[in-house]
PDB file of C-alpha atoms and ligand atoms in Angstrom:
ATOM      1  CA  MET K   1      18.582 -31.944  -2.339  1.00 43.00           C
ATOM      2  CA  ASP K   2      18.651 -33.874  -5.591  1.00 47.00           C
ATOM      3  CA  SER K   3      21.792 -34.083  -7.701  1.00 51.00           C
ATOM      4  CA  ALA K   4      20.962 -31.163  -9.992  1.00 71.00           C
ATOM      5  CA  ALA K   5      23.207 -28.102 -10.308  1.00 81.00           C
ATOM      6  CA  PRO K   6      22.510 -25.014  -8.141  1.00 83.00           C
ATOM      7  CA  GLY K   7      19.406 -23.221  -9.409  1.00 81.00           C
ATOM      8  CA  ARG K   8      18.186 -26.306 -11.313  1.00 79.00           C
ATOM      9  CA  GLY K   9      17.244 -28.665  -8.519  1.00 75.00           C
ATOM     10  CA  CYS K  10      14.483 -28.731  -5.966  1.00 74.00           C
ATOM     11  CA  PRO K  11      15.546 -29.197  -2.313  1.00 81.00           C
ATOM     12  CA  LEU K  12      13.693 -32.073  -0.665  1.00 84.00           C
ATOM     13  CA  SER K  13      12.389 -29.670   1.972  1.00 89.00           C
ATOM     14  CA  TYR K  14      10.444 -27.869  -0.780  1.00 92.00           C
ATOM     15  CA  ARG K  15       8.233 -30.876  -1.426  1.00 94.00           C
ATOM     16  CA  TYR K  16       4.879 -31.350   0.224  1.00 95.00           C
ATOM     17  CA  GLY K  17       2.447 -33.011  -2.191  1.00 94.00           C
ATOM     18  CA  ALA K  18      -1.153 -32.072  -2.981  1.00 95.00           C
ATOM     19  CA  ALA K  19      -2.553 -34.065  -0.039  1.00 95.00           C
ATOM     20  CA  ALA K  20      -0.866 -31.589   2.339  1.00 96.00           C
ATOM     21  CA  LEU K  21      -3.252 -28.992   0.933  1.00 97.00           C
ATOM     22  CA  SER K  22      -6.372 -30.984   1.771  1.00 97.00           C
ATOM     23  CA  ARG K  23      -6.301 -29.737   5.381  1.00 96.00           C
ATOM     24  CA  GLN K  24      -8.781 -27.312   6.931  1.00 96.00           C
ATOM     25  CA  SER K  25      -8.610 -23.771   5.680  1.00 97.00           C
ATOM     26  CA  SER K  26      -7.108 -21.100   7.899  1.00 97.00           C
ATOM     27  CA  LEU K  27      -8.948 -18.155   6.354  1.00 97.00           C
ATOM     28  CA  ASP K  28     -12.614 -17.589   5.571  1.00 98.00           C
ATOM     29  CA  VAL K  29     -13.318 -14.500   3.476  1.00 98.00           C
ATOM     30  CA  GLU K  30     -15.410 -13.183   0.606  1.00 98.00           C
ATOM     31  CA  THR K  31     -12.476 -11.664  -1.260  1.00 98.00           C
ATOM     32  CA  LEU K  32      -8.917 -12.977  -1.436  1.00 98.00           C
ATOM     33  CA  TRP K  33      -6.013 -11.236  -3.127  1.00 98.00           C
ATOM     34  CA  VAL K  34      -2.976 -13.369  -3.931  1.00 98.00           C
ATOM     35  CA  VAL K  35       0.188 -11.553  -4.849  1.00 98.00           C
ATOM     36  CA  GLY K  36       3.264 -13.447  -6.014  1.00 98.00           C
ATOM     37  CA  GLY K  37       6.511 -12.124  -7.411  1.00 98.00           C
ATOM     38  CA  LEU K  38       6.580  -8.611  -6.023  1.00 98.00           C
ATOM     39  CA  TYR K  39      10.373  -8.860  -6.427  1.00 98.00           C
ATOM     40  CA  GLY K  40      11.081  -5.889  -4.186  1.00 98.00           C
ATOM     41  CA  ASN K  41       9.111  -3.342  -6.231  1.00 98.00           C
ATOM     42  CA  PRO K  42       7.870  -0.703  -3.728  1.00 98.00           C
ATOM     43  CA  PHE K  43       5.769   1.116  -6.322  1.00 98.00           C
ATOM     44  CA  ALA K  44       3.777  -1.983  -7.214  1.00 98.00           C
ATOM     45  CA  LEU K  45       3.338  -2.608  -3.498  1.00 98.00           C
ATOM     46  CA  GLU K  46       1.986   0.896  -2.940  1.00 98.00           C
ATOM     47  CA  ARG K  47      -0.513   0.503  -5.774  1.00 98.00           C
ATOM     48  CA  LEU K  48      -1.570  -2.913  -4.544  1.00 98.00           C
ATOM     49  CA  LEU K  49      -2.237  -1.700  -1.010  1.00 98.00           C
ATOM     50  CA  ALA K  50      -4.285   1.230  -2.314  1.00 98.00           C
ATOM     51  CA  LEU K  51      -6.465  -1.101  -4.415  1.00 98.00           C
ATOM     52  CA  TYR K  52      -6.835  -3.632  -1.623  1.00 98.00           C
ATOM     53  CA  GLU K  53      -7.815  -0.927   0.848  1.00 98.00           C
ATOM     54  CA  ARG K  54     -10.892  -0.160  -1.272  1.00 97.00           C
ATOM     55  CA  GLU K  55     -12.222  -3.721  -1.125  1.00 97.00           C
ATOM     56  CA  PRO K  56     -15.461  -4.019   0.832  1.00 96.00           C
ATOM     57  CA  GLY K  57     -16.447  -6.976   2.989  1.00 97.00           C
ATOM     58  CA  PRO K  58     -14.449  -9.743   4.661  1.00 98.00           C
ATOM     59  CA  LYS K  59     -11.117  -9.939   2.853  1.00 98.00           C
ATOM     60  CA  ALA K  60      -7.519 -11.077   3.043  1.00 98.00           C
ATOM     61  CA  LEU K  61      -4.304 -10.349   1.172  1.00 98.00           C
ATOM     62  CA  VAL K  62      -1.699 -13.095   0.803  1.00 98.00           C
ATOM     63  CA  PHE K  63       1.811 -12.513  -0.513  1.00 98.00           C
ATOM     64  CA  ASN K  64       2.577 -15.968  -1.885  1.00 98.00           C
ATOM     65  CA  GLY K  65       6.316 -15.655  -2.113  1.00 98.00           C
ATOM     66  CA  ASP K  66       9.215 -13.971  -3.893  1.00 98.00           C
ATOM     67  CA  PHE K  67       8.296 -10.593  -2.462  1.00 98.00           C
ATOM     68  CA  HIS K  68      12.046 -10.016  -2.155  1.00 98.00           C
ATOM     69  CA  TRP K  69      14.493 -10.237  -5.058  1.00 98.00           C
ATOM     70  CA  PHE K  70      15.817  -6.940  -6.410  1.00 98.00           C
ATOM     71  CA  ASP K  71      15.681  -5.090  -3.054  1.00 98.00           C
ATOM     72  CA  ILE K  72      19.333  -5.274  -2.060  1.00 98.00           C
ATOM     73  CA  GLU K  73      19.356  -1.740  -0.646  1.00 98.00           C
ATOM     74  CA  LYS K  74      18.886  -2.204   3.087  1.00 98.00           C
ATOM     75  CA  ASN K  75      16.121   0.331   3.688  1.00 98.00           C
ATOM     76  CA  GLN K  76      14.268  -1.013   0.686  1.00 98.00           C
ATOM     77  CA  PHE K  77      14.557  -4.576   1.938  1.00 98.00           C
ATOM     78  CA  ARG K  78      13.294  -3.640   5.365  1.00 98.00           C
ATOM     79  CA  ALA K  79      10.370  -1.598   4.017  1.00 98.00           C
ATOM     80  CA  ILE K  80       9.202  -4.450   1.778  1.00 98.00           C
ATOM     81  CA  ASP K  81       9.605  -6.987   4.551  1.00 98.00           C
ATOM     82  CA  ASP K  82       7.647  -4.957   7.085  1.00 98.00           C
ATOM     83  CA  ALA K  83       4.814  -4.154   4.673  1.00 98.00           C
ATOM     84  CA  VAL K  84       4.387  -7.788   3.654  1.00 98.00           C
ATOM     85  CA  HIS K  85       4.242  -8.933   7.242  1.00 97.00           C
ATOM     86  CA  GLY K  86       1.330  -6.576   7.844  1.00 98.00           C
ATOM     87  CA  HIS K  87      -0.692  -9.146   5.856  1.00 98.00           C
ATOM     88  CA  ARG K  88      -0.651 -12.895   5.283  1.00 98.00           C
ATOM     89  CA  ALA K  89       2.425 -14.317   3.613  1.00 98.00           C
ATOM     90  CA  THR K  90       3.878 -17.614   2.475  1.00 98.00           C
ATOM     91  CA  ARG K  91       7.496 -18.331   1.575  1.00 97.00           C
ATOM     92  CA  GLY K  92       8.764 -18.420  -1.975  1.00 97.00           C
ATOM     93  CA  ASN K  93      12.055 -19.985  -2.949  1.00 95.00           C
ATOM     94  CA  VAL K  94      13.682 -16.550  -2.572  1.00 97.00           C
ATOM     95  CA  GLU K  95      12.620 -16.133   1.061  1.00 97.00           C
ATOM     96  CA  THR K  96      13.406 -19.766   1.819  1.00 96.00           C
ATOM     97  CA  GLU K  97      16.934 -19.492   0.444  1.00 94.00           C
ATOM     98  CA  LEU K  98      17.444 -16.257   2.362  1.00 96.00           C
ATOM     99  CA  ALA K  99      16.193 -17.678   5.635  1.00 94.00           C
ATOM    100  CA  ARG K 100      17.368 -21.273   5.443  1.00 87.00           C
ATOM    101  CA  PRO K 101      19.812 -21.691   2.567  1.00 82.00           C
ATOM    102  CA  ALA K 102      19.911 -25.295   1.353  1.00 79.00           C
ATOM    103  CA  HIS K 103      23.414 -26.380   0.413  1.00 74.00           C
ATOM    104  CA  GLY K 104      23.765 -26.328  -3.348  1.00 78.00           C
ATOM    105  CA  ALA K 105      20.271 -24.983  -4.022  1.00 80.00           C
ATOM    106  CA  GLY K 106      21.409 -21.644  -5.442  1.00 84.00           C
ATOM    107  CA  CYS K 107      18.305 -19.510  -5.911  1.00 82.00           C
ATOM    108  CA  GLY K 108      16.073 -22.549  -5.318  1.00 81.00           C
ATOM    109  CA  CYS K 109      14.281 -21.750  -8.562  1.00 83.00           C
ATOM    110  CA  ALA K 110      14.351 -25.339  -9.900  1.00 84.00           C
ATOM    111  CA  TYR K 111      14.621 -23.850 -13.376  1.00 88.00           C
ATOM    112  CA  PRO K 112      13.421 -26.190 -16.144  1.00 87.00           C
ATOM    113  CA  GLU K 113      15.434 -26.933 -19.279  1.00 88.00           C
ATOM    114  CA  TRP K 114      13.893 -24.095 -21.280  1.00 86.00           C
ATOM    115  CA  VAL K 115      15.646 -21.526 -19.054  1.00 89.00           C
ATOM    116  CA  ASP K 116      19.199 -20.954 -20.295  1.00 92.00           C
ATOM    117  CA  GLU K 117      22.272 -21.634 -18.176  1.00 93.00           C
ATOM    118  CA  ALA K 118      23.489 -18.033 -18.035  1.00 94.00           C
ATOM    119  CA  THR K 119      20.160 -16.944 -16.517  1.00 94.00           C
ATOM    120  CA  VAL K 120      20.396 -19.680 -13.884  1.00 93.00           C
ATOM    121  CA  LEU K 121      23.939 -18.642 -12.919  1.00 94.00           C
ATOM    122  CA  ARG K 122      22.923 -15.000 -12.665  1.00 96.00           C
ATOM    123  CA  SER K 123      19.974 -15.912 -10.413  1.00 95.00           C
ATOM    124  CA  ASN K 124      22.301 -17.843  -8.123  1.00 94.00           C
ATOM    125  CA  ARG K 125      24.490 -14.753  -7.805  1.00 96.00           C
ATOM    126  CA  ILE K 126      21.454 -12.497  -7.213  1.00 97.00           C
ATOM    127  CA  ILE K 127      20.372 -14.602  -4.221  1.00 96.00           C
ATOM    128  CA  GLU K 128      23.919 -14.417  -2.833  1.00 95.00           C
ATOM    129  CA  ARG K 129      23.912 -10.635  -3.112  1.00 97.00           C
ATOM    130  CA  LEU K 130      20.425 -10.345  -1.612  1.00 98.00           C
ATOM    131  CA  GLY K 131      21.508 -12.670   1.187  1.00 97.00           C
ATOM    132  CA  ALA K 132      24.274 -10.239   2.125  1.00 97.00           C
ATOM    133  CA  THR K 133      21.606  -7.558   2.620  1.00 98.00           C
ATOM    134  CA  ALA K 134      19.227  -9.855   4.468  1.00 98.00           C
ATOM    135  CA  ARG K 135      21.866 -10.925   6.988  1.00 97.00           C
ATOM    136  CA  ALA K 136      21.782  -7.383   8.371  1.00 97.00           C
ATOM    137  CA  PHE K 137      18.261  -8.208   9.592  1.00 97.00           C
ATOM    138  CA  PRO K 138      18.415 -11.401  11.645  1.00 96.00           C
ATOM    139  CA  GLN K 139      14.938 -10.869  13.053  1.00 96.00           C
ATOM    140  CA  SER K 140      13.529 -10.574   9.543  1.00 97.00           C
ATOM    141  CA  LEU K 141      15.238 -13.820   8.604  1.00 97.00           C
ATOM    142  CA  GLU K 142      13.649 -15.571  11.558  1.00 97.00           C
ATOM    143  CA  ARG K 143      10.279 -14.196  10.555  1.00 97.00           C
ATOM    144  CA  LEU K 144      10.745 -15.381   6.970  1.00 98.00           C
ATOM    145  CA  ALA K 145      11.846 -18.825   8.131  1.00 97.00           C
ATOM    146  CA  ALA K 146       8.649 -19.159  10.150  1.00 97.00           C
ATOM    147  CA  LEU K 147       6.357 -18.497   7.174  1.00 98.00           C
ATOM    148  CA  PRO K 148       4.432 -21.468   5.798  1.00 97.00           C
ATOM    149  CA  MET K 149       5.048 -22.844   2.286  1.00 97.00           C
ATOM    150  CA  HIS K 150       1.345 -22.801   1.420  1.00 98.00           C
ATOM    151  CA  LEU K 151      -2.018 -21.719   2.744  1.00 98.00           C
ATOM    152  CA  VAL K 152      -5.599 -22.898   2.342  1.00 98.00           C
ATOM    153  CA  ALA K 153      -8.409 -20.363   2.333  1.00 98.00           C
ATOM    154  CA  THR K 154     -12.170 -20.541   2.017  1.00 98.00           C
ATOM    155  CA  VAL K 155     -13.601 -17.897  -0.285  1.00 98.00           C
ATOM    156  CA  GLY K 156     -17.364 -17.709  -0.520  1.00 98.00           C
ATOM    157  CA  GLY K 157     -17.542 -21.301   0.694  1.00 98.00           C
ATOM    158  CA  GLU K 158     -15.046 -22.665  -1.867  1.00 98.00           C
ATOM    159  CA  ARG K 159     -11.585 -24.002  -1.044  1.00 98.00           C
ATOM    160  CA  VAL K 160      -8.625 -22.125  -2.490  1.00 98.00           C
ATOM    161  CA  ALA K 161      -5.112 -23.588  -2.213  1.00 98.00           C
ATOM    162  CA  VAL K 162      -2.453 -20.875  -2.273  1.00 98.00           C
ATOM    163  CA  VAL K 163       0.985 -22.126  -3.287  1.00 98.00           C
ATOM    164  CA  HIS K 164       4.149 -20.555  -4.621  1.00 98.00           C
ATOM    165  CA  GLY K 165       5.076 -23.143  -7.243  1.00 97.00           C
ATOM    166  CA  ASP K 166       2.596 -25.945  -7.815  1.00 98.00           C
ATOM    167  CA  ALA K 167       0.584 -28.571  -5.918  1.00 98.00           C
ATOM    168  CA  ASP K 168       3.658 -30.651  -5.132  1.00 96.00           C
ATOM    169  CA  SER K 169       6.534 -28.299  -4.506  1.00 96.00           C
ATOM    170  CA  LEU K 170       7.459 -24.781  -3.468  1.00 96.00           C
ATOM    171  CA  ALA K 171       9.431 -24.317  -6.672  1.00 94.00           C
ATOM    172  CA  GLY K 172       7.438 -26.627  -8.949  1.00 95.00           C
ATOM    173  CA  TRP K 173       6.750 -25.516 -12.514  1.00 95.00           C
ATOM    174  CA  GLY K 174       3.582 -27.603 -12.948  1.00 97.00           C
ATOM    175  CA  PHE K 175       1.422 -24.447 -12.983  1.00 98.00           C
ATOM    176  CA  SER K 176       3.612 -22.573 -15.456  1.00 97.00           C
ATOM    177  CA  GLN K 177       2.121 -21.431 -18.739  1.00 97.00           C
ATOM    178  CA  GLU K 178       4.579 -23.749 -20.486  1.00 96.00           C
ATOM    179  CA  ALA K 179       3.471 -26.859 -18.560  1.00 97.00           C
ATOM    180  CA  LEU K 180      -0.219 -25.977 -18.873  1.00 97.00           C
ATOM    181  CA  ALA K 181       0.181 -25.673 -22.648  1.00 97.00           C
ATOM    182  CA  THR K 182       0.690 -29.450 -22.877  1.00 96.00           C
ATOM    183  CA  ASP K 183      -1.858 -32.260 -22.538  1.00 95.00           C
ATOM    184  CA  ALA K 184       0.342 -34.008 -19.970  1.00 96.00           C
ATOM    185  CA  GLY K 185       0.733 -30.810 -17.965  1.00 96.00           C
ATOM    186  CA  ARG K 186      -3.015 -30.153 -17.873  1.00 96.00           C
ATOM    187  CA  ALA K 187      -3.724 -33.769 -16.922  1.00 96.00           C
ATOM    188  CA  ALA K 188      -1.269 -33.589 -14.005  1.00 96.00           C
ATOM    189  CA  ALA K 189      -2.679 -30.259 -12.861  1.00 96.00           C
ATOM    190  CA  SER K 190      -6.237 -31.559 -13.106  1.00 96.00           C
ATOM    191  CA  ALA K 191      -5.382 -34.503 -10.842  1.00 95.00           C
ATOM    192  CA  ALA K 192      -3.964 -32.139  -8.238  1.00 97.00           C
ATOM    193  CA  PHE K 193      -7.396 -30.633  -7.569  1.00 97.00           C
ATOM    194  CA  GLU K 194      -8.556 -33.971  -6.176  1.00 95.00           C
ATOM    195  CA  GLY K 195      -5.530 -34.329  -3.909  1.00 96.00           C
ATOM    196  CA  ALA K 196      -5.906 -30.833  -2.501  1.00 97.00           C
ATOM    197  CA  GLN K 197      -9.726 -30.913  -2.400  1.00 97.00           C
ATOM    198  CA  ALA K 198      -9.602 -27.445  -3.900  1.00 98.00           C
ATOM    199  CA  ARG K 199     -11.671 -25.589  -6.455  1.00 98.00           C
ATOM    200  CA  ILE K 200      -8.939 -23.068  -7.180  1.00 98.00           C
ATOM    201  CA  PHE K 201      -5.150 -23.046  -7.049  1.00 98.00           C
ATOM    202  CA  ALA K 202      -3.476 -19.653  -6.809  1.00 98.00           C
ATOM    203  CA  SER K 203       0.209 -19.784  -7.714  1.00 98.00           C
ATOM    204  CA  SER K 204       3.095 -17.700  -8.995  1.00 97.00           C
ATOM    205  CA  HIS K 205       6.860 -18.515  -9.290  1.00 95.00           C
ATOM    206  CA  SER K 206       7.090 -19.268 -13.014  1.00 94.00           C
ATOM    207  CA  CYS K 207       6.849 -15.526 -13.679  1.00 93.00           C
ATOM    208  CA  LEU K 208       4.350 -15.494 -16.589  1.00 98.00           C
ATOM    209  CA  PRO K 209       0.600 -15.295 -15.920  1.00 98.00           C
ATOM    210  CA  VAL K 210      -1.888 -17.969 -16.864  1.00 98.00           C
ATOM    211  CA  LEU K 211      -5.541 -18.430 -15.999  1.00 98.00           C
ATOM    212  CA  GLN K 212      -6.391 -22.024 -16.841  1.00 98.00           C
ATOM    213  CA  SER K 213      -9.929 -23.382 -16.537  1.00 98.00           C
ATOM    214  CA  PHE K 214     -10.722 -27.059 -15.982  1.00 97.00           C
ATOM    215  CA  ALA K 215     -13.882 -29.148 -16.084  1.00 95.00           C
ATOM    216  CA  GLY K 216     -16.214 -28.729 -13.151  1.00 95.00           C
ATOM    217  CA  GLY K 217     -15.604 -25.018 -12.643  1.00 97.00           C
ATOM    218  CA  ARG K 218     -12.043 -25.405 -11.399  1.00 98.00           C
ATOM    219  CA  VAL K 219      -9.287 -22.893 -12.102  1.00 98.00           C
ATOM    220  CA  ILE K 220      -5.542 -22.389 -11.774  1.00 98.00           C
ATOM    221  CA  ALA K 221      -4.694 -18.697 -11.395  1.00 98.00           C
ATOM    222  CA  ASN K 222      -0.998 -17.906 -11.780  1.00 98.00           C
ATOM    223  CA  ASN K 223      -0.506 -14.147 -11.423  1.00 98.00           C
ATOM    224  CA  GLY K 224       2.881 -14.084 -13.129  1.00 98.00           C
ATOM    225  CA  ALA K 225       4.672 -11.176 -11.485  1.00 98.00           C
ATOM    226  CA  ALA K 226       3.270  -8.398  -9.331  1.00 98.00           C
ATOM    227  CA  GLY K 227       6.444  -6.354  -9.564  1.00 98.00           C
ATOM    228  CA  MET K 228       7.303  -6.602 -13.265  1.00 98.00           C
ATOM    229  CA  PRO K 229       5.435  -6.304 -16.569  1.00 98.00           C
ATOM    230  CA  ASN K 230       3.815  -9.535 -17.760  1.00 98.00           C
ATOM    231  CA  PHE K 231       3.045  -8.767 -21.407  1.00 98.00           C
ATOM    232  CA  ARG K 232       5.038  -7.244 -24.253  1.00 98.00           C
ATOM    233  CA  GLY K 233       4.676  -3.487 -24.477  1.00 98.00           C
ATOM    234  CA  THR K 234       3.035  -3.116 -21.052  1.00 98.00           C
ATOM    235  CA  SER K 235       4.352  -1.750 -17.776  1.00 98.00           C
ATOM    236  CA  PHE K 236       2.145  -3.084 -15.002  1.00 98.00           C
ATOM    237  CA  GLY K 237       2.300  -6.001 -12.606  1.00 98.00           C
ATOM    238  CA  LEU K 238      -0.574  -8.395 -11.927  1.00 98.00           C
ATOM    239  CA  ALA K 239      -2.317  -9.678  -8.822  1.00 98.00           C
ATOM    240  CA  THR K 240      -4.900 -12.447  -8.541  1.00 98.00           C
ATOM    241  CA  ARG K 241      -8.260 -11.530  -7.039  1.00 98.00           C
ATOM    242  CA  ILE K 242     -10.752 -14.234  -6.065  1.00 98.00           C
ATOM    243  CA  SER K 243     -14.110 -13.046  -4.850  1.00 98.00           C
ATOM    244  CA  VAL K 244     -17.841 -13.566  -4.566  1.00 98.00           C
ATOM    245  CA  ALA K 245     -18.241 -10.326  -6.566  1.00 98.00           C
ATOM    246  CA  PRO K 246     -16.444  -9.024  -9.658  1.00 97.00           C
ATOM    247  CA  SER K 247     -13.910  -6.213  -9.549  1.00 95.00           C
ATOM    248  CA  GLY K 248     -14.329  -3.104 -11.653  1.00 90.00           C
ATOM    249  CA  ALA K 249     -10.590  -3.086 -12.291  1.00 94.00           C
ATOM    250  CA  ALA K 250      -9.872  -6.563 -13.697  1.00 97.00           C
ATOM    251  CA  LEU K 251      -7.854  -6.994 -16.877  1.00 98.00           C
ATOM    252  CA  TYR K 252      -9.366 -10.418 -17.486  1.00 98.00           C
ATOM    253  CA  GLY K 253     -11.092 -13.091 -15.472  1.00 98.00           C
ATOM    254  CA  VAL K 254     -13.021 -16.366 -15.462  1.00 97.00           C
ATOM    255  CA  ALA K 255     -15.701 -17.972 -13.325  1.00 97.00           C
ATOM    256  CA  ALA K 256     -15.031 -20.822 -10.899  1.00 97.00           C
ATOM    257  CA  ALA K 257     -18.470 -22.036  -9.805  1.00 96.00           C
ATOM    258  CA  THR K 258     -19.939 -18.957  -8.107  1.00 97.00           C
ATOM    259  CA  LEU K 259     -16.583 -17.179  -7.723  1.00 98.00           C
ATOM    260  CA  PHE K 260     -14.880 -14.585  -9.895  1.00 98.00           C
ATOM    261  CA  VAL K 261     -11.184 -15.236 -10.521  1.00 98.00           C
ATOM    262  CA  GLU K 262      -9.499 -12.193 -11.986  1.00 98.00           C
ATOM    263  CA  ALA K 263      -6.170 -10.651 -12.874  1.00 98.00           C
ATOM    264  CA  VAL K 264      -5.962  -7.088 -11.584  1.00 98.00           C
ATOM    265  CA  PRO K 265      -3.283  -4.770 -13.014  1.00 98.00           C
ATOM    266  CA  LEU K 266      -0.932  -3.018 -10.604  1.00 98.00           C
ATOM    267  CA  GLU K 267      -0.206   0.196 -12.454  1.00 98.00           C
ATOM    268  CA  TYR K 268       2.871   1.656 -10.831  1.00 98.00           C
ATOM    269  CA  ASP K 269       5.103   4.458 -12.150  1.00 98.00           C
ATOM    270  CA  PRO K 270       7.365   2.543 -14.564  1.00 98.00           C
ATOM    271  CA  ALA K 271      10.022   5.278 -14.754  1.00 98.00           C
ATOM    272  CA  ALA K 272      10.284   5.483 -10.985  1.00 98.00           C
ATOM    273  CA  TRP K 273      10.634   1.711 -10.751  1.00 98.00           C
ATOM    274  CA  ALA K 274      13.244   1.600 -13.510  1.00 98.00           C
ATOM    275  CA  ARG K 275      15.275   4.252 -11.662  1.00 98.00           C
ATOM    276  CA  ARG K 276      15.003   2.429  -8.350  1.00 98.00           C
ATOM    277  CA  PHE K 277      15.985  -0.844 -10.011  1.00 98.00           C
ATOM    278  CA  VAL K 278      19.023   0.622 -11.766  1.00 98.00           C
ATOM    279  CA  ALA K 279      20.161   2.325  -8.558  1.00 98.00           C
ATOM    280  CA  GLN K 280      20.481  -1.166  -7.058  1.00 98.00           C
ATOM    281  CA  TRP K 281      21.364  -3.114 -10.196  1.00 98.00           C
ATOM    282  CA  PRO K 282      23.296  -0.928 -12.676  1.00 98.00           C
ATOM    283  CA  ALA K 283      23.958  -1.855 -16.292  1.00 98.00           C
ATOM    284  CA  GLY K 284      26.155  -4.944 -16.502  1.00 98.00           C
ATOM    285  CA  SER K 285      24.998  -6.356 -13.151  1.00 98.00           C
ATOM    286  CA  ASP K 286      23.408  -9.790 -12.956  1.00 98.00           C
ATOM    287  CA  ALA K 287      19.841  -8.595 -12.362  1.00 98.00           C
ATOM    288  CA  HIS K 288      20.149  -5.893 -15.000  1.00 98.00           C
ATOM    289  CA  ARG K 289      21.270  -8.418 -17.593  1.00 98.00           C
ATOM    290  CA  SER K 290      18.496 -10.861 -16.715  1.00 97.00           C
ATOM    291  CA  TYR K 291      15.580  -8.500 -16.102  1.00 98.00           C
ATOM    292  CA  TYR K 292      16.037  -4.950 -17.352  1.00 98.00           C
ATOM    293  CA  GLU K 293      14.673  -5.677 -20.817  1.00 98.00           C
ATOM    294  CA  ARG K 294      11.537  -7.135 -19.270  1.00 98.00           C
ATOM    295  CA  ILE K 295      11.171  -4.257 -16.818  1.00 98.00           C
ATOM    296  CA  ALA K 296      11.480  -1.754 -19.677  1.00 98.00           C
ATOM    297  CA  ASN K 297       9.482  -3.512 -22.400  1.00 98.00           C
ATOM    298  CA  GLY K 298       7.737  -6.545 -20.938  1.00 98.00           C
ATOM    299  CA  PRO K 299       8.321 -10.222 -21.766  1.00 98.00           C
ATOM    300  CA  ARG K 300       7.613 -11.798 -25.142  1.00 97.00           C
ATOM    301  CA  TYR K 301       4.162 -12.931 -24.076  1.00 98.00           C
ATOM    302  CA  GLY K 302       0.719 -11.606 -24.910  1.00 97.00           C
ATOM    303  CA  MET K 303      -2.437 -11.200 -22.895  1.00 96.00           C
ATOM    304  CA  HIS K 304      -4.281 -13.438 -25.367  1.00 95.00           C
ATOM    305  CA  GLN K 305      -1.932 -16.252 -24.299  1.00 97.00           C
ATOM    306  CA  ALA K 306      -2.778 -16.008 -20.612  1.00 98.00           C
ATOM    307  CA  VAL K 307      -6.463 -16.950 -20.577  1.00 97.00           C
ATOM    308  CA  ARG K 308      -6.881 -20.655 -21.294  1.00 97.00           C
ATOM    309  CA  PRO K 309     -10.408 -22.052 -21.601  1.00 94.00           C
ATOM    310  CA  GLU K 310     -11.232 -25.546 -20.433  1.00 91.00           C
ATOM    311  CA  ALA K 311      -9.771 -28.075 -22.851  1.00 74.00           C
ATOM    312  CA  ALA K 312     -10.647 -31.739 -23.143  1.00 64.00           C
ATOM    313  CA  LEU K 313      -7.970 -33.850 -21.478  1.00 61.00           C
ATOM    314  CA  ALA K 314      -6.240 -36.416 -23.645  1.00 55.00           C
ATOM    315  CA  ALA K 315      -7.462 -39.930 -22.932  1.00 48.00           C
TER     316      ALA K 315
HETATM  317 FE1  FE2 Z 401       9.809 -18.364  -7.159  1.00 59.32          FE
END
């Protein structure tokens, strides 16, 4: 663990480096769904599974972390956990801090400076509260601890590196929309493709979606959140779909060589989700103060901001 305050730092065990992703793939499919940030939303999960069920051909569904977060009610926690483990899954910082809490890591979010201190403190308390629920399920904790931090898939012959944060760390913010808005951030991300020998990175963690193209038909697809709205005035989550064929349901998408990389909306019942959320996190609670406004109205972010065409890298 570095010397940062809880919720700000990145435990050393979170770090792997892009070269760790250059290994052989463990999946070979024509369609891959990558779903980060479900955050314990059972309605988004139900919608996701219905959409995925309709996919033809060889396929896989990967939950790339933070599938738990708001689900402090025990039956809810167990239902989410069991459903996720019916598919492929990798650990997010939430699952890692539930299963193997690192001393002083807090939520393990490694929040950057643009996230305010009160939010960080509330997240640290949310993981403590969720941990109290999770400890009722020791077998689930063992199962979460055994999940990998990342996964490499082959989709239509192309390598896809599935991470939670970025190419270097479980809780890295290098694939956030904020980092990818800077020349330095895009240059660092571009270099990571070489290290991982990947055409596509699929990530999540930073909680806002971005679909960033790079030279040579390479793409970073960050789905934002599957279990919360991602754009102002909307009420659906997002999943990443990578396939040899386009989806009829995509909100937006780009090409990566011969593949289609798309954001698919998860249109759950927003009123039902708001009720379920408030039943666990009433007004005044930490999660309500941090997230209710977003759950009700969406973040201050627009769809036009998410799709980023290839930009020349600064020399
Ligand atoms: Fe995360």
